[in-house]
Structure formats: C-alpha cells, structure tokens
Short mmCIF file of C-alpha atoms in Angstrom, two decimals:
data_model
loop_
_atom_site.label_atom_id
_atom_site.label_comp_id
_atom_site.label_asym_id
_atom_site.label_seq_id
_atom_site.Cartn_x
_atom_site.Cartn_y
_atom_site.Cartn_z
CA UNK A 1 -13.23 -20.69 -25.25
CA UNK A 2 -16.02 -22.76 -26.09
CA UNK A 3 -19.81 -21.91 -25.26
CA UNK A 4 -19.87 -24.71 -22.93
CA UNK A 5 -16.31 -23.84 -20.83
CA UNK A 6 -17.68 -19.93 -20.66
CA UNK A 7 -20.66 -21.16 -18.90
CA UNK A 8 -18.84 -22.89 -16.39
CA UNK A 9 -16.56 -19.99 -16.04
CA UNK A 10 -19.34 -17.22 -15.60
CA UNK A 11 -21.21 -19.77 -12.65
CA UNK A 12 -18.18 -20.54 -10.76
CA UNK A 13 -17.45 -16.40 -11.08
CA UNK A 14 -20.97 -16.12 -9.60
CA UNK A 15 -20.68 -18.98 -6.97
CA UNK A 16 -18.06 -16.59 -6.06
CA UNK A 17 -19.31 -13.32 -6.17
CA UNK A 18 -22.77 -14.72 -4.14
CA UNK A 19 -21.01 -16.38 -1.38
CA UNK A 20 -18.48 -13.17 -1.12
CA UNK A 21 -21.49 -10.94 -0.78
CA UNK A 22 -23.04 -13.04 2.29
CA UNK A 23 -19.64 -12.70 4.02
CA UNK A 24 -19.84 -9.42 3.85
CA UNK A 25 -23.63 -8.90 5.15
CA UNK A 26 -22.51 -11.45 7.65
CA UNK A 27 -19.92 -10.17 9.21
CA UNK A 28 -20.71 -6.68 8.87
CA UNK A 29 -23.94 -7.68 10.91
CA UNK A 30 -21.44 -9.27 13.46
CA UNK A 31 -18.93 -7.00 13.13
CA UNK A 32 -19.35 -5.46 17.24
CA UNK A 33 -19.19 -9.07 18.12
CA UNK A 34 -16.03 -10.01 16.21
CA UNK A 35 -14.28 -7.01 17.93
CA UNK A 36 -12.35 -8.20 20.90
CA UNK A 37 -12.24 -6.00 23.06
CA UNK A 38 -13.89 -2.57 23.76
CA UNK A 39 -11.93 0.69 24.27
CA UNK A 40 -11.81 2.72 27.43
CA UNK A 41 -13.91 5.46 24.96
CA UNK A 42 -16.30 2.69 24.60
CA UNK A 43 -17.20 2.64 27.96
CA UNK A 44 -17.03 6.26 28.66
CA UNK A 45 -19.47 6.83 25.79
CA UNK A 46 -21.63 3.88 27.68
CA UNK A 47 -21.44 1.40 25.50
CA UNK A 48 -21.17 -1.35 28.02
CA UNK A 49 -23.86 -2.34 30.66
CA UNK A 50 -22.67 -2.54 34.03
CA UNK A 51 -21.92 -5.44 36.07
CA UNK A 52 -22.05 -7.34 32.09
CA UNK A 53 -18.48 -9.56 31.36
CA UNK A 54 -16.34 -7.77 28.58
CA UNK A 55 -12.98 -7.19 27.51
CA UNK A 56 -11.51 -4.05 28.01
CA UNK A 57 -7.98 -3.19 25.82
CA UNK A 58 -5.83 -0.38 25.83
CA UNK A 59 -2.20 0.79 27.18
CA UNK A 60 -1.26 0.93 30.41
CA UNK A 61 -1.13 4.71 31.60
CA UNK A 62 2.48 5.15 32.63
CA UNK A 63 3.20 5.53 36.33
CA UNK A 64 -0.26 4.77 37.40
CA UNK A 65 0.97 0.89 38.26
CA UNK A 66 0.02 0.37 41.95
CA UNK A 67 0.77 -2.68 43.73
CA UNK A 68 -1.13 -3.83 46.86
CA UNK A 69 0.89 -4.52 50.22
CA UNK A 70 -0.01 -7.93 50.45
CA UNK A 71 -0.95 -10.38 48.35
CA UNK A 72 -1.35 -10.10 44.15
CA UNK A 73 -3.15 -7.10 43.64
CA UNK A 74 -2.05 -4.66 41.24
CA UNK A 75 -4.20 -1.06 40.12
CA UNK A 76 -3.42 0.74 37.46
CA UNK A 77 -5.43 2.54 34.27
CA UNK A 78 -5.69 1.83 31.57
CA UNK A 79 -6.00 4.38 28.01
CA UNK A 80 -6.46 4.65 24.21
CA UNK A 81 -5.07 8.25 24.05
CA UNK A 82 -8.12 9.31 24.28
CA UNK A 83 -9.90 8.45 27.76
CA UNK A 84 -8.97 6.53 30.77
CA UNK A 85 -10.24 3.40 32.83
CA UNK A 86 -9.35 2.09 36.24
CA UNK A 87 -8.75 -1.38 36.48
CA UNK A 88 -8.25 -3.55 39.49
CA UNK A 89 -6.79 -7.04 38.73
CA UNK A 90 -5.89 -9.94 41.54
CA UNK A 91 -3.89 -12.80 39.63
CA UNK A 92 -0.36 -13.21 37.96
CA UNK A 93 0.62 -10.63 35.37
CA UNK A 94 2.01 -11.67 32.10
CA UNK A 95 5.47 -11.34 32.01
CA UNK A 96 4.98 -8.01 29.23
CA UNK A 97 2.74 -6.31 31.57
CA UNK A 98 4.61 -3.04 31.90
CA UNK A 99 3.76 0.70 31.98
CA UNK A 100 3.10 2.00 28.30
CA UNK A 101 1.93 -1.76 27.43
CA UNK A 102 -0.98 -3.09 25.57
CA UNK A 103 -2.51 -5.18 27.70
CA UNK A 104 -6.87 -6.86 27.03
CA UNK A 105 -8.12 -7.09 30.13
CA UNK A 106 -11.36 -9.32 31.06
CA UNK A 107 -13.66 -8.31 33.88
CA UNK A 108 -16.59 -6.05 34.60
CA UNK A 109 -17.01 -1.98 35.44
CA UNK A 110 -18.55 -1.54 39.12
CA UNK A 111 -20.81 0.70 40.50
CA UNK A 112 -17.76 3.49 40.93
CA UNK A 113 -16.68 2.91 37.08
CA UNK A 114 -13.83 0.69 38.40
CA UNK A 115 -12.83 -2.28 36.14
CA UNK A 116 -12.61 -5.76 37.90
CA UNK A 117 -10.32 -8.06 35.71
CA UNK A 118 -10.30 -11.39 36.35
CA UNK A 119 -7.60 -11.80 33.37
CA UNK A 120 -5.03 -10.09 32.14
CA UNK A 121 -3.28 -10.51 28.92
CA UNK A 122 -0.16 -9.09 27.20
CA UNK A 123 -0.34 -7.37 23.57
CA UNK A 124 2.94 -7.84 21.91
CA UNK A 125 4.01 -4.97 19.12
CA UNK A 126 5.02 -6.73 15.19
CA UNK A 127 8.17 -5.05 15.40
CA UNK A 128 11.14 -6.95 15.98
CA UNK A 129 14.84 -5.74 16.75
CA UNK A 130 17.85 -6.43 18.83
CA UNK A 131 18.14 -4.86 22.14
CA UNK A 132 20.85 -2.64 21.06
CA UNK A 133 18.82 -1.52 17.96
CA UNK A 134 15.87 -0.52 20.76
CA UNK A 135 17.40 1.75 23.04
CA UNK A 136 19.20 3.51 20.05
CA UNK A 137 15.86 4.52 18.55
CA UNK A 138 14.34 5.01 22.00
CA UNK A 139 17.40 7.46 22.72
CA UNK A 140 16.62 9.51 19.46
CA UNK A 141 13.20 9.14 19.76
CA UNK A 142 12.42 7.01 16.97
CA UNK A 143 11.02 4.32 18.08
CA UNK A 144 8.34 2.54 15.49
CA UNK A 145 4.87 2.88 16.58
CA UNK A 146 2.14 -0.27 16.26
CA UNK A 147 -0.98 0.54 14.51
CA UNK A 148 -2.63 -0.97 17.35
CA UNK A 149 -6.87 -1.00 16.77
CA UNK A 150 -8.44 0.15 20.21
CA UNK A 151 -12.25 0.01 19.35
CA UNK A 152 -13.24 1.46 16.05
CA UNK A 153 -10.66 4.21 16.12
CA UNK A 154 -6.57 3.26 14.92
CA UNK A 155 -4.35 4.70 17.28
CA UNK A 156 -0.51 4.76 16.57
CA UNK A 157 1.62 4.08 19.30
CA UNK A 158 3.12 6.52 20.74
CA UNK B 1 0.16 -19.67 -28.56
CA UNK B 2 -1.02 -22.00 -25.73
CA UNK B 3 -0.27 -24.87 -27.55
CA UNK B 4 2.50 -25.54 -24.78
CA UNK B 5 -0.43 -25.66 -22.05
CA UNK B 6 -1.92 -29.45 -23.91
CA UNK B 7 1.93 -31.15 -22.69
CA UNK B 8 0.44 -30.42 -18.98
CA UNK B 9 -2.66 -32.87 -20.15
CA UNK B 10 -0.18 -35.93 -20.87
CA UNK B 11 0.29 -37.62 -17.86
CA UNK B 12 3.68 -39.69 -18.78
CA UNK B 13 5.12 -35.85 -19.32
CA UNK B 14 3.87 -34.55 -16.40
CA UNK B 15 4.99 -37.56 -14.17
CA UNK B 16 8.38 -37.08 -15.46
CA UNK B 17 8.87 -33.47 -14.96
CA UNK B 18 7.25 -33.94 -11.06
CA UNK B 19 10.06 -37.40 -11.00
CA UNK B 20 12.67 -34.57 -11.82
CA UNK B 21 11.50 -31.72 -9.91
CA UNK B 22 10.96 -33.38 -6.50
CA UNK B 23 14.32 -33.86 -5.70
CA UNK B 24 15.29 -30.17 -6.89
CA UNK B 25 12.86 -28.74 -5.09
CA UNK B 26 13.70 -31.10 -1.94
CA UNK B 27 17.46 -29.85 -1.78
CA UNK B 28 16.57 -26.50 -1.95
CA UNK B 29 13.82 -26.95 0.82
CA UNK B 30 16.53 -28.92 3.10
CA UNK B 31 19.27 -26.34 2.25
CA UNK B 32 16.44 -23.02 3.13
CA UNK B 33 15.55 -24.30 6.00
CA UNK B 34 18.95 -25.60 7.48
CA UNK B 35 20.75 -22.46 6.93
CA UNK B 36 17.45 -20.40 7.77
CA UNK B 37 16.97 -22.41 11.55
CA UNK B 38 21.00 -22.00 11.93
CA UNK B 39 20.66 -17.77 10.63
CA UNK B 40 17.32 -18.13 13.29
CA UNK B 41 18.56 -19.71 16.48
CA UNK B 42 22.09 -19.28 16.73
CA UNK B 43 23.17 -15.93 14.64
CA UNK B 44 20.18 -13.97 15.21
CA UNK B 45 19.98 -11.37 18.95
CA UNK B 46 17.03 -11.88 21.27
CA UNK B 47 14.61 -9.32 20.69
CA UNK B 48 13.69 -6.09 23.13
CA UNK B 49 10.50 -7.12 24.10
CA UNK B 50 10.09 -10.81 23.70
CA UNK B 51 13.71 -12.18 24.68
CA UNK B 52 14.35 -15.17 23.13
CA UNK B 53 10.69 -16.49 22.99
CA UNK B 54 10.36 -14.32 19.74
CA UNK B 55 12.24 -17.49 17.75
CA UNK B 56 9.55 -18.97 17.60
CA UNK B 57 8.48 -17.03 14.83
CA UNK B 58 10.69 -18.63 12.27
CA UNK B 59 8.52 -21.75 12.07
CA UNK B 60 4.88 -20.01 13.14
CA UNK B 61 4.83 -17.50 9.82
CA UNK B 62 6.26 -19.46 7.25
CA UNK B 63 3.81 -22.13 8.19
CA UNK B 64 1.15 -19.56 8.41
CA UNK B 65 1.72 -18.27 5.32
CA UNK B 66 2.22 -21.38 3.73
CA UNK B 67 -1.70 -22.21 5.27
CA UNK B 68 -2.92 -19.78 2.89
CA UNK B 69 -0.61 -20.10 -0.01
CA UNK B 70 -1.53 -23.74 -0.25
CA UNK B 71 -5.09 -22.66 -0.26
CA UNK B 72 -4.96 -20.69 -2.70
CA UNK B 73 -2.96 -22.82 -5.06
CA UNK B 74 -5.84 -25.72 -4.52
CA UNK B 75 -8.51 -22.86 -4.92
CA UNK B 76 -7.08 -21.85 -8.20
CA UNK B 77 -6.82 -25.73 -9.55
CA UNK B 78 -10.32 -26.31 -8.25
CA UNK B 79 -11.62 -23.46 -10.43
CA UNK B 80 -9.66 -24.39 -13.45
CA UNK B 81 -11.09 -27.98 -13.05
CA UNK B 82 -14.56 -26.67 -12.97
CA UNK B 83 -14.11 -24.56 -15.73
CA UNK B 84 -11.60 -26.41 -17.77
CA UNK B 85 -12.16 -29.87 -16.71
CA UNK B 86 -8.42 -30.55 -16.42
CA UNK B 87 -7.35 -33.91 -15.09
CA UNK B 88 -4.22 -32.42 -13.77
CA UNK B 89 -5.49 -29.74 -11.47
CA UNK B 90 -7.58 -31.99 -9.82
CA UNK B 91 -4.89 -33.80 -8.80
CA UNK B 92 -3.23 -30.99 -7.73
CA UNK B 93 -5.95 -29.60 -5.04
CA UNK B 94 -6.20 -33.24 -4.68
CA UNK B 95 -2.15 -33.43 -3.74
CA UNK B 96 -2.04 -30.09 -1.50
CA UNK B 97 -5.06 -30.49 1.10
CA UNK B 98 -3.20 -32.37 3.18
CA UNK B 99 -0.27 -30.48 2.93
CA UNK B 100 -2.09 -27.25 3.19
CA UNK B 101 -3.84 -29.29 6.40
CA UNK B 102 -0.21 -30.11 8.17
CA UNK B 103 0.86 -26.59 7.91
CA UNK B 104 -1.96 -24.65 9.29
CA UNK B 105 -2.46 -27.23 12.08
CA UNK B 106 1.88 -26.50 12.91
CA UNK B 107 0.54 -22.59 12.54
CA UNK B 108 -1.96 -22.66 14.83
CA UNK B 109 0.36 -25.26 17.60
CA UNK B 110 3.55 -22.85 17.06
CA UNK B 111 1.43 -20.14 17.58
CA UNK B 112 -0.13 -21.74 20.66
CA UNK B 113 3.28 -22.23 22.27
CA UNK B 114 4.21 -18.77 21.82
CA UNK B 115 1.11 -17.33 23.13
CA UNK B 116 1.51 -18.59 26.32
CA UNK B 117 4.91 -17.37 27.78
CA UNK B 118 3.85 -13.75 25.83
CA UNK B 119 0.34 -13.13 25.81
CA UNK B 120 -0.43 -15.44 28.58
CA UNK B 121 -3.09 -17.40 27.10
CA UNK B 122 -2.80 -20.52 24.57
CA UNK B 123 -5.87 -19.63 23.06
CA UNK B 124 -8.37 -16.73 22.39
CA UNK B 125 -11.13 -16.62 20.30
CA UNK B 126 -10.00 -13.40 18.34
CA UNK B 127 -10.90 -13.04 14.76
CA UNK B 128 -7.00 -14.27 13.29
CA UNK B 129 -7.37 -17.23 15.36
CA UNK B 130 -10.32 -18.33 14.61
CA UNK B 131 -10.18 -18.00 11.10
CA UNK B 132 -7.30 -19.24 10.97
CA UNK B 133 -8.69 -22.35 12.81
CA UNK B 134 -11.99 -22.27 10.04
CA UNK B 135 -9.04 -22.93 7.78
CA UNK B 136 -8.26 -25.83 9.32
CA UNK B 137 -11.76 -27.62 9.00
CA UNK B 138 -11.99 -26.28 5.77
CA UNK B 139 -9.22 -28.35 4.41
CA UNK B 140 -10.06 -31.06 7.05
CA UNK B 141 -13.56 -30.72 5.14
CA UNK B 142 -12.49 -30.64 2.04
CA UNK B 143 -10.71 -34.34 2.56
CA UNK B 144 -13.34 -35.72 4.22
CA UNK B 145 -16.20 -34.72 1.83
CA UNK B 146 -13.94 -36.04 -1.17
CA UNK B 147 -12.94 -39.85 0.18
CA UNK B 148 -16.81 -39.69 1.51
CA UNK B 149 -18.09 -39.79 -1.89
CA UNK B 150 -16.87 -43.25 -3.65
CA UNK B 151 -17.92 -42.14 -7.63
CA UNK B 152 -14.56 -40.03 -8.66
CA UNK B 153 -15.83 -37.92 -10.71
CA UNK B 154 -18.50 -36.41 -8.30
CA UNK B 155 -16.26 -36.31 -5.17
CA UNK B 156 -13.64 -34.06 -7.51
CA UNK B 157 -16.40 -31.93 -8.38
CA UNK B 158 -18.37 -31.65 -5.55
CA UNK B 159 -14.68 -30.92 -3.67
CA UNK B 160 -13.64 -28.50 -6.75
CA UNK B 161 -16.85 -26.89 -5.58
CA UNK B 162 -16.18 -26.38 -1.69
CA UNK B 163 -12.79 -24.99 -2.17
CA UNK B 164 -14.09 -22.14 -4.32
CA UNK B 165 -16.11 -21.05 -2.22
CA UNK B 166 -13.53 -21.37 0.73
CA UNK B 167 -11.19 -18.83 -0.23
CA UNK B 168 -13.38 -16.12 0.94
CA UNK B 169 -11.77 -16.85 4.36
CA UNK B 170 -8.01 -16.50 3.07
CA UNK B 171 -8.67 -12.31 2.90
CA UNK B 172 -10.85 -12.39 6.22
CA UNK B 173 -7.54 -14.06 7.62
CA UNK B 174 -4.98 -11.23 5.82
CA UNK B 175 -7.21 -8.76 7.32
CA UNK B 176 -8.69 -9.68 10.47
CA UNK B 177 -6.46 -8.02 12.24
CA UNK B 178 -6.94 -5.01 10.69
CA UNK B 179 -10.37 -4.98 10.29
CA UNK B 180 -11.29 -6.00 13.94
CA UNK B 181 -9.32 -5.48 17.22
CA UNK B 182 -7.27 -8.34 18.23
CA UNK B 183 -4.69 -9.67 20.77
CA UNK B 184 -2.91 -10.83 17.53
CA UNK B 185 -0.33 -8.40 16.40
CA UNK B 186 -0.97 -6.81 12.64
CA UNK B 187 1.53 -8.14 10.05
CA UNK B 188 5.08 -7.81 10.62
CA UNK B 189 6.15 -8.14 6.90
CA UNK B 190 3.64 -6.18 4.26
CA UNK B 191 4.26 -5.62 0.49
CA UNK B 192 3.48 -1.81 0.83
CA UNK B 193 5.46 -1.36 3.87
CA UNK B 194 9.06 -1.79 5.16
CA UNK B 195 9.29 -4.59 7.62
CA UNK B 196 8.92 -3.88 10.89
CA UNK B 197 11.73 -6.15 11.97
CA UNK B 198 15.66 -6.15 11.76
CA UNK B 199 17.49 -7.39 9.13
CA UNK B 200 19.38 -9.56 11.19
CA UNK B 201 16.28 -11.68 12.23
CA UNK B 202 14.43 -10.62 8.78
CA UNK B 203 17.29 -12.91 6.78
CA UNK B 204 16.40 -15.66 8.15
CA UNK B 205 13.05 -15.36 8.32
CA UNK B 206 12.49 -14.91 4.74
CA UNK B 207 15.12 -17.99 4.49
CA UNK B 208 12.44 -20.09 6.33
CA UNK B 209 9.90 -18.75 4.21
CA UNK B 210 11.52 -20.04 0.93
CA UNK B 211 12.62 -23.05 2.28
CA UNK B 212 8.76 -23.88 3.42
CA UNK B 213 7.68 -23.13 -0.73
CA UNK B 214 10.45 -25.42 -1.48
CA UNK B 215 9.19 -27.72 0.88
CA UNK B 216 5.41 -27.78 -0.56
CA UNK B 217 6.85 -27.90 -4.01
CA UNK B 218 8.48 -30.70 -3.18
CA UNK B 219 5.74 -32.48 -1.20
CA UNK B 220 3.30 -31.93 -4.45
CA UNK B 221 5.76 -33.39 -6.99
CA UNK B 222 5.91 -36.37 -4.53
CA UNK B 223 1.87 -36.95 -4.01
CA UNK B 224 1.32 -35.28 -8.03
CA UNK B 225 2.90 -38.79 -9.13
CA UNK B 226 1.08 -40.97 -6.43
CA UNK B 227 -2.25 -38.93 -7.60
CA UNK B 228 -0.84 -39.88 -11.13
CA UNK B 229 -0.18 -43.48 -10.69
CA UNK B 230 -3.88 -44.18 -8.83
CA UNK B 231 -5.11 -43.17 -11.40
CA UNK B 232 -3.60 -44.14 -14.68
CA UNK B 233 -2.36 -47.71 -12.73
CA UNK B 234 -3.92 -49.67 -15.74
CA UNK B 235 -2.34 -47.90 -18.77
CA UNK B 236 0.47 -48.93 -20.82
CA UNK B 237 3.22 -46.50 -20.00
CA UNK B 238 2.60 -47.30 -16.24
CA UNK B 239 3.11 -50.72 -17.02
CA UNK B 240 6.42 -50.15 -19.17
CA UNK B 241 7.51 -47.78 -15.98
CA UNK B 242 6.97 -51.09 -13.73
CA UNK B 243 8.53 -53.31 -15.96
CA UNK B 244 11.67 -51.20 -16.17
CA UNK B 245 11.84 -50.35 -12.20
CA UNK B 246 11.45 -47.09 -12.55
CA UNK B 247 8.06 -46.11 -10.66
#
C-alpha cells in the first residue's frame, strides 16, 4: 500500500471511529427518551409525574379484562411480572388485545394511580407457526417465549 | 496475488461480465420470487396470532433487509473509493442508492400496511421505525447531495464521504429493538438463534429473501453499465460497441 493510499485509509478509519463515538454519547444521553414506553415498575418506583402524557407497556394480567355495561369501556391491568397497573381505556381495541397480551398503552396515571389511555395498541410476538403447531406446544407447555423489553429490565414471556 | 483485482479497473471487462450477469441474476430473481410468493400465499397456513395478515411479511423483511444490505454494499464501495480511488466502486454506490432507496421506502409502506390491522397504528415513532425511516433520507441524501454538485469528481467524493459515515445507523437499526423498548417485534430470524418461525412459512421466506439479492444483483449489473457508458461515452470501445449494435 502506498504512503499516500494508507493515509486515506487511517482518516476514513477515523471519520469512522469519531462519528461512531458521538452516536454513542448521543444516544446514550437520549437513551430514556428513545425508550417507548415505561414499565408498570417504572411508575411504581415514581418515575412518571402525574397527570404528564406517557406510554405505559406491559401484558395484560389474565382475567382482570372488565368490560363496561354500556358503551366502549374496557378495565383491565396491566404487568411486567413484576408489578401491576390499572388502566382504564374508552375506544376500539386492536383486534390482538387479549388477556396475556402485550399491549403500549398511551394515557396518564390519576390521582388514585389509575391509568387513563386514550390509545391502545397491540404488541405482536416474532414467532410464527400454524395454528395446529400452537395449541400442540401450548398443550405440552412449550410454547416459545418473546424476549419482550418492558423498561430497562428483559422479561421472557411466560 | 491480486493481480486478478486490476481486470475490475478495465471498464470494457467489467461491462461485459455485468452484460452477462444481468440476465443470470434476473432469472434467478424472477424464479425466487415466483416460487417464494406461490410457497408464501397459497402453500403456507395462517398463523396463530396474526391470521392471514402475517403474509405480509414475505415482502416487508426481504425488503428490509435488503435496505441495509444495499447500504452496506454502497458503504463498503464508498470507502474503497476514498481509499483506493477506484473508478468502479464509485459507480457501484453510485448504481445502488436508488435501489437501496426503492427498497427501504417498500419496507417502511409494507410495514405500514401491516401495522394497522395488528398493532393498530400505521405509524409510531419507536426507535426501528424511525431509523429505519433516517435510512431513507440518508440514501434520499446521498442522491441529492451527489447530482447537486455538477464537478464529478467532488460530488463522488463528497458522496463517498456521507455514506461512510451513514452506516453507523445500519447497527442502531439491527439493534434498536433490542437496545430500547419498542412496539416492533425483535428479529424473527437471528444467526445465533433458531428461527422463531415454522418451516413451512420459513421456506418461503428465505425464498423471498434470495430472490430480492437476485433482484439487486440484477438491478446493479443493469445501472453498473449505464454508470459505465456515461461515463466512458467518448472512448473507442464504446464506439466499436455502437457501431456493432451491441450497447
């Protein structure tokens, strides 16, 4: 390699390395903003202001699903393993929305700790398999899990 | 050793092989991708969860993936041109933004139309989708800062330039939804893991993932010799290629 092409090399390596090392900084200073969602952990451990506008994401705690008499409104709480959060939500669910589902949920906590959604969306799993396949595994209990990412902890579902 | 590497300097050679290879590499495309959409949509079950929306998938990853595979390929050429100052690998980052452009805008559509039946949302500023969309104006960037330059030389540079340092985004897209919490699911094929998906609807799937290489292999061979041909339009062996019909 001649003097002149080694040169070139070792500045576009450094171009690289520089501008990798920013990114970094930069989103590690952003990294709470990139984030979602919070958990319902998150907002045990009062990490969220009340009455502030935030996503909330988790999995719906089986058998809590309430439906109002009238009209849209559906209850139910919401967990990652670890904690749980009420949430009260007036709208059209996603067609996913099911007990045991991953659902992000946008609103705000009131006064009693309740979550208000005013939007509710569906978290899908990356596994993919015939119906068939799915209640096999569910019947032996091997169903594949989803790393799913609730706040800053991994949980493995279920 | 590498005295091979000085043919890929000789335009008339190169033109040749990309004359021969476009074809090839367009059969194999048409052939990936007919079987793969047939293996997709007809042969493959619905899925548990997602019914037959899930389908949708057989266009949205291979074009995602292709998003950053292009990039990468133009990243790599950039940096040889900088380094190396080889004619040819301009062309090539030259040839593939727009190609790299097409497939991560059909990512980002395919992925929009699936999002809504199963997420409920088109769009959500989470960190795969908007880096994924960065991606997009990168290479929409990268076009527009090269034709807004008119000297050649310094638009190739100054573009070899900005798609060096654009590839830090391709592993913030890998890993955003690993390293942040997203609606996007995390990958459902991974080289350390076993796919979390059934053979049935993995077949085709990786069929529409070869036949979308095929079908950027193809598309470079075809804009390589345009690249080729703007450029070298003046020389001799263009002008014997003209004169015998065979451009």
């Amino acid at each position: 390699m001649t003097p002149k092409r080694k040169q070139r090399l070792l500045l576009v390596a450094a171009m690289l390395v520089g501008v990798s090392v920013a990114v970094i900084f930069l989103l590690k200073a952003f990294n709470s903003n990139i984030m979602l969602f919070q958990s319902p952990s998150d907002i045990i451990a009062g990490k969220v202001k009340e009455g502030s506008r935030f996503r909330i994401g988790g999995m719906v705690v089986e058998g809590s699903v309430e439906r109002g008499d009238t009209g849209l409104t559906t209850q139910f709480q919401l967990t990652d393993t670890a904690n749980k959060v009420p949430v009260i939500y007036e709208g059209i669910l996603p067609d996913l929305f099911s007990e045991g589902q991953g659902i992000v949920a946008m609103g705000s906590l009131d006064s009693s700790g309740l979550f208000v959604a005013t939007e509710v969306l569906a978290k899908h799993d990356e596994n993919y398999m015939p119906p068939e396949v799915a209640d096999a595994l569910k019947k032996a209990g091997k169903m594949p899990g989803t790393a799913a990412n609730y706040g800053g902890s991994t949980v493995v579902n279920p | 050793m590498f005295k091979w590497i000085h043919l890929f300097g000789s335009s008339p050679f190169v033109y040749r092989a990309a004359s021969w290879l476009a074809p090839v590499f367009g059969f194999g495309a048409a052939v990936c991708i007919l079987v793969g959409l047939y293996l997709g949509l007809v042969v493959a079950p619905a899925d548990y969860e997602q019914g037959d929306s899930y389908r949708i998938i057989f266009v949205h990853v291979p074009s995602a993936w292709m998003s950053m595979f292009v990039y990468m390929v133009m990243a790599t050429s950039s940096a040889v041109f900088l380094i190396w100052r080889m004619k040819l690998a301009d062309i090539v980052a030259w040839a593939s933004a727009p190609i790299g452009a097409s497939f991560t805008l059909i990512a980002l559509v395919s992925g929009a139309f699936w999002g809504k039946p199963m997420w409920g949302t088109y769009w959500i500023w989470d960190a795969r989708l908007t880096s994924e969309l960065l991606l997009l104006f990168i290479y929409l960037g990268y076009m527009a800062l090269r034709s807004s330059i008119e000297q050649p030389q310094t638009a190739a540079r100054a573009a070899a330039i900005l798609a060096v340092v654009g590839v830090v985004n391709i592993p913030i897209i890998h890993f955003s939804v690993e390293w942040w919490n997203t609606l996007h699911q995390p990958a459902t094929i991974s080289k350390l893991d076993k796919p979390s998906m059934h053979i049935s609807m993995l077949r085709p799937l990786l069929l529409m993932v070869a036949g979308f290489q095929l079908l950027y292999f193809h598309q470079l061979m075809v804009r390589v010799k345009t690249g080729i041909l703007q450029r070298e339009g003046r020389t001799a062996w263009v002008a014997e290629l003209v004169a015998n019909n065979r451009v």
